[in-house]
XYZ file of N, CA, C and O in Angstrom:
344
model
N -39.732 0.331 -78.400
C -40.030 1.664 -78.885
C -41.448 2.012 -78.465
O -42.378 1.248 -78.695
N -41.616 3.169 -77.860
C -42.927 3.646 -77.441
C -43.237 4.934 -78.197
O -42.549 5.943 -78.012
N -44.261 4.931 -79.043
C -44.618 6.152 -79.774
C -45.081 7.258 -78.829
O -45.626 6.993 -77.763
N -44.876 8.470 -79.234
C -45.312 9.647 -78.480
C -46.409 10.328 -79.285
O -46.341 10.418 -80.509
N -47.422 10.834 -78.591
C -48.547 11.479 -79.263
C -48.081 12.702 -80.049
O -47.185 13.439 -79.605
N -48.703 12.943 -81.203
C -48.383 14.151 -81.972
C -48.636 15.407 -81.138
O -49.488 15.421 -80.260
N -47.904 16.443 -81.434
C -48.029 17.750 -80.785
C -47.585 17.744 -79.320
O -47.868 18.683 -78.583
N -46.886 16.681 -78.879
C -46.350 16.657 -77.525
C -45.205 17.654 -77.434
O -44.369 17.724 -78.328
N -45.183 18.433 -76.371
C -44.137 19.426 -76.196
C -43.178 18.994 -75.096
O -43.592 18.443 -74.083
N -41.895 19.242 -75.327
C -40.841 18.953 -74.360
C -40.057 20.230 -74.115
O -39.928 21.070 -74.999
N -39.507 20.356 -72.944
C -38.644 21.470 -72.602
C -37.296 20.892 -72.174
O -37.247 19.959 -71.378
N -36.211 21.406 -72.740
C -34.891 20.892 -72.387
C -33.864 22.006 -72.448
O -34.102 23.065 -73.021
N -32.730 21.764 -71.806
C -31.607 22.707 -71.794
C -30.464 22.142 -72.613
O -30.279 20.932 -72.666
N -29.703 23.029 -73.195
C -28.439 22.662 -73.822
C -27.365 23.413 -73.043
O -27.385 24.634 -72.969
N -26.460 22.676 -72.446
C -25.397 23.269 -71.644
C -24.098 23.257 -72.447
O -23.769 22.262 -73.073
N -23.387 24.364 -72.410
C -22.130 24.456 -73.152
C -21.140 25.287 -72.347
O -21.527 26.072 -71.473
N -19.860 25.107 -72.636
C -18.786 25.871 -72.002
C -17.800 26.335 -73.050
O -17.498 25.609 -73.992
N -17.308 27.541 -72.871
C -16.184 28.070 -73.645
C -16.403 28.081 -75.152
O -15.488 27.789 -75.915
N -17.592 28.402 -75.609
C -17.817 28.517 -77.049
C -17.415 29.911 -77.519
O -17.675 30.902 -76.840
N -16.809 29.969 -78.683
C -16.536 31.268 -79.294
C -17.864 31.825 -79.813
O -18.869 31.109 -79.883
N -17.868 33.087 -80.184
C -19.084 33.694 -80.727
C -19.531 32.951 -81.990
O -20.729 32.719 -82.196
N -18.575 32.545 -82.816
C -18.900 31.806 -84.039
C -19.525 30.453 -83.706
O -20.512 30.056 -84.301
N -18.933 29.743 -82.741
C -19.457 28.427 -82.358
C -20.854 28.533 -81.753
O -21.726 27.712 -82.037
N -21.086 29.541 -80.930
C -22.416 29.743 -80.346
C -23.426 30.069 -81.441
O -24.541 29.536 -81.455
N -23.051 30.916 -82.379
C -23.942 31.229 -83.498
C -24.265 30.000 -84.327
O -25.405 29.805 -84.750
N -23.278 29.146 -84.548
C -23.489 27.910 -85.298
C -24.439 26.975 -84.556
O -25.334 26.378 -85.152
N -24.257 26.866 -83.248
C -25.159 26.036 -82.441
C -26.596 26.532 -82.553
O -27.515 25.754 -82.797
N -26.802 27.833 -82.413
C -28.156 28.390 -82.506
C -28.742 28.193 -83.904
O -29.927 27.885 -84.049
N -27.919 28.337 -84.927
C -28.390 28.139 -86.297
C -28.789 26.689 -86.544
O -29.772 26.413 -87.233
N -28.060 25.750 -85.968
C -28.378 24.329 -86.136
C -29.707 23.951 -85.473
O -30.387 23.026 -85.907
N -30.076 24.653 -84.426
C -31.339 24.344 -83.748
C -32.539 24.681 -84.620
O -33.534 23.961 -84.636
N -32.464 25.802 -85.334
C -33.572 26.223 -86.189
C -33.018 26.968 -87.409
O -32.999 28.199 -87.443
N -32.554 26.204 -88.423
C -31.932 26.836 -89.599
C -32.880 27.742 -90.381
O -32.474 28.776 -90.886
N -34.139 27.329 -90.521
C -35.152 28.138 -91.197
C -36.447 28.055 -90.394
O -36.596 27.210 -89.509
N -37.377 28.904 -90.706
C -38.641 28.962 -89.957
C -39.412 27.645 -90.006
O -40.012 27.236 -89.020
N -39.400 26.959 -91.138
C -40.200 25.735 -91.293
C -39.386 24.441 -91.185
O -39.903 23.374 -91.474
N -38.129 24.534 -90.759
C -37.266 23.357 -90.681
C -37.696 22.438 -89.549
O -38.038 22.882 -88.461
N -37.692 21.135 -89.811
C -37.981 20.123 -88.792
C -36.843 19.108 -88.753
O -36.346 18.683 -89.786
N -36.441 18.749 -87.547
C -35.424 17.711 -87.360
C -36.106 16.347 -87.436
O -37.274 16.204 -87.094
N -35.374 15.341 -87.858
C -35.891 13.971 -87.940
C -35.145 13.131 -86.912
O -33.929 13.001 -86.981
N -35.893 12.579 -85.948
C -35.272 11.772 -84.904
C -36.069 10.491 -84.703
O -37.200 10.369 -85.156
N -35.490 9.538 -84.018
C -36.206 8.332 -83.626
C -36.138 7.219 -84.646
O -35.470 7.298 -85.677
N -36.869 6.161 -84.334
C -36.840 4.928 -85.130
C -37.745 4.977 -86.362
O -37.622 4.152 -87.242
N -38.691 5.926 -86.415
C -39.673 5.914 -87.495
C -39.371 6.846 -88.648
O -40.253 7.130 -89.462
N -38.138 7.329 -88.765
C -37.793 8.265 -89.839
C -38.144 7.744 -91.228
O -38.692 8.496 -92.036
N -37.877 6.461 -91.552
C -38.198 5.985 -92.900
C -39.699 6.011 -93.215
O -40.102 5.994 -94.366
N -40.515 6.085 -92.156
C -41.971 6.083 -92.344
C -42.585 7.465 -92.177
O -43.797 7.609 -92.082
N -41.728 8.482 -92.120
C -42.226 9.842 -91.975
C -42.531 10.224 -90.539
O -43.132 11.256 -90.284
N -42.126 9.402 -89.601
C -42.360 9.705 -88.189
C -41.122 10.374 -87.594
O -40.075 10.422 -88.213
N -41.243 10.875 -86.403
C -40.092 11.458 -85.718
C -39.716 12.832 -86.197
O -38.563 13.230 -86.116
N -40.678 13.595 -86.693
C -40.409 14.947 -87.144
C -40.645 15.908 -85.988
O -41.727 15.928 -85.420
N -39.622 16.670 -85.621
C -39.751 17.607 -84.513
C -39.295 19.000 -84.933
O -38.402 19.161 -85.754
N -39.947 19.973 -84.376
C -39.590 21.366 -84.604
C -39.051 21.927 -83.295
O -39.699 21.786 -82.253
N -37.882 22.511 -83.320
C -37.292 23.106 -82.134
C -37.528 24.607 -82.155
O -37.353 25.252 -83.186
N -37.923 25.136 -81.022
C -38.163 26.573 -80.895
C -37.418 27.083 -79.670
O -37.956 27.038 -78.554
N -36.186 27.558 -79.847
C -35.453 28.091 -78.701
C -36.217 29.259 -78.073
O -36.764 30.109 -78.786
N -36.271 29.284 -76.750
C -37.010 30.342 -76.062
C -36.080 31.399 -75.476
O -36.515 32.513 -75.201
N -34.827 31.053 -75.255
C -33.922 32.043 -74.696
C -32.490 31.553 -74.637
O -32.205 30.382 -74.838
N -31.611 32.500 -74.360
C -30.189 32.216 -74.195
C -29.782 32.806 -72.854
O -29.972 34.003 -72.605
N -29.261 31.959 -71.983
C -28.909 32.365 -70.633
C -27.423 32.084 -70.421
O -27.017 30.934 -70.334
N -26.624 33.128 -70.369
C -25.173 32.978 -70.273
C -24.695 33.177 -68.844
O -25.163 34.075 -68.139
N -23.755 32.343 -68.416
C -23.156 32.425 -67.086
C -21.696 32.847 -67.256
O -20.946 32.209 -67.986
N -21.317 33.922 -66.607
C -19.915 34.350 -66.571
C -19.306 33.721 -65.327
O -19.397 34.259 -64.222
N -18.707 32.547 -65.480
C -18.238 31.785 -64.323
C -17.156 32.498 -63.505
O -17.227 32.505 -62.276
N -16.133 33.122 -64.132
C -15.150 33.834 -63.308
C -15.792 34.940 -62.466
O -15.448 35.123 -61.305
N -16.756 35.667 -63.032
C -17.439 36.710 -62.281
C -18.279 36.100 -61.157
O -18.216 36.531 -60.012
N -19.034 35.066 -61.493
C -19.944 34.458 -60.516
C -19.193 33.798 -59.362
O -19.545 33.976 -58.203
N -18.169 33.018 -59.679
C -17.480 32.264 -58.639
C -16.253 32.974 -58.090
O -15.604 32.477 -57.185
N -15.929 34.156 -58.626
C -14.814 34.933 -58.110
C -15.226 35.857 -56.975
O -14.394 36.476 -56.333
N -16.520 35.966 -56.738
C -17.033 36.826 -55.674
C -16.911 36.131 -54.318
O -17.019 34.913 -54.231
N -16.730 36.919 -53.271
C -16.661 36.325 -51.934
C -18.040 35.838 -51.488
O -18.140 34.864 -50.755
N -19.105 36.515 -51.939
C -20.465 36.081 -51.600
C -21.195 35.741 -52.892
O -21.774 36.608 -53.541
N -21.156 34.474 -53.278
C -21.739 34.038 -54.556
C -23.247 34.202 -54.589
O -23.843 34.254 -55.658
N -23.894 34.257 -53.455
C -25.362 34.357 -53.424
C -25.832 35.749 -53.813
O -26.992 35.933 -54.162
N -24.943 36.733 -53.782
C -25.324 38.090 -54.166
C -25.132 38.333 -55.663
O -25.598 39.326 -56.191
N -24.424 37.437 -56.318
C -24.175 37.569 -57.754
C -25.257 36.830 -58.524
O -25.541 35.669 -58.236
N -25.910 37.483 -59.501
C -26.929 36.784 -60.289
C -26.325 35.580 -61.011
O -25.164 35.616 -61.424
N -27.113 34.532 -61.167
C -26.612 33.332 -61.846
C -26.254 33.630 -63.293
O -25.224 33.204 -63.796
N -27.130 34.335 -63.994
C -26.916 34.602 -65.421
C -26.364 36.014 -65.596
O -26.921 36.988 -65.093
N -25.287 36.125 -66.354
C -24.698 37.434 -66.632
C -25.405 38.114 -67.794
O -25.392 39.332 -67.905
N -26.041 37.309 -68.659
C -26.776 37.866 -69.799
C -27.950 36.953 -70.119
O -27.789 35.733 -70.194
N -29.108 37.553 -70.293
C -30.322 36.800 -70.646
C -30.916 37.418 -71.903
O -31.103 38.631 -71.980
N -31.167 36.583 -72.898
C -31.820 37.027 -74.133
C -33.026 36.110 -74.387
O -32.876 34.893 -74.443
N -34.196 36.704 -74.528
C -35.410 35.946 -74.830
C -35.690 36.028 -76.329
O -35.538 37.085 -76.933
N -36.074 34.910 -76.923
C -36.398 34.862 -78.345
C -37.909 34.923 -78.530
O -38.655 34.446 -77.687
N -38.328 35.498 -79.619
C -39.774 35.541 -79.938
C -40.216 34.311 -80.644
O -39.572 33.663 -81.339
């Protein structure tokens, strides 16, 4: 186990396919249920370590039938809908 310095920031993607509107809403709610909610991860949970706060920055949706149904895929934007969070 290698500890990580406090206040270290990570950037990651969550990839999903075929979620209903309800399932997508549930996923987003689980990432940040309340403003001050912190997830507990790692080996040091019993000692108060491993507390992380997730801050989603955006939602980028791909309409695969639209994107890959075109004869020239390079002319079709990758994301069909982009939403940025504050």
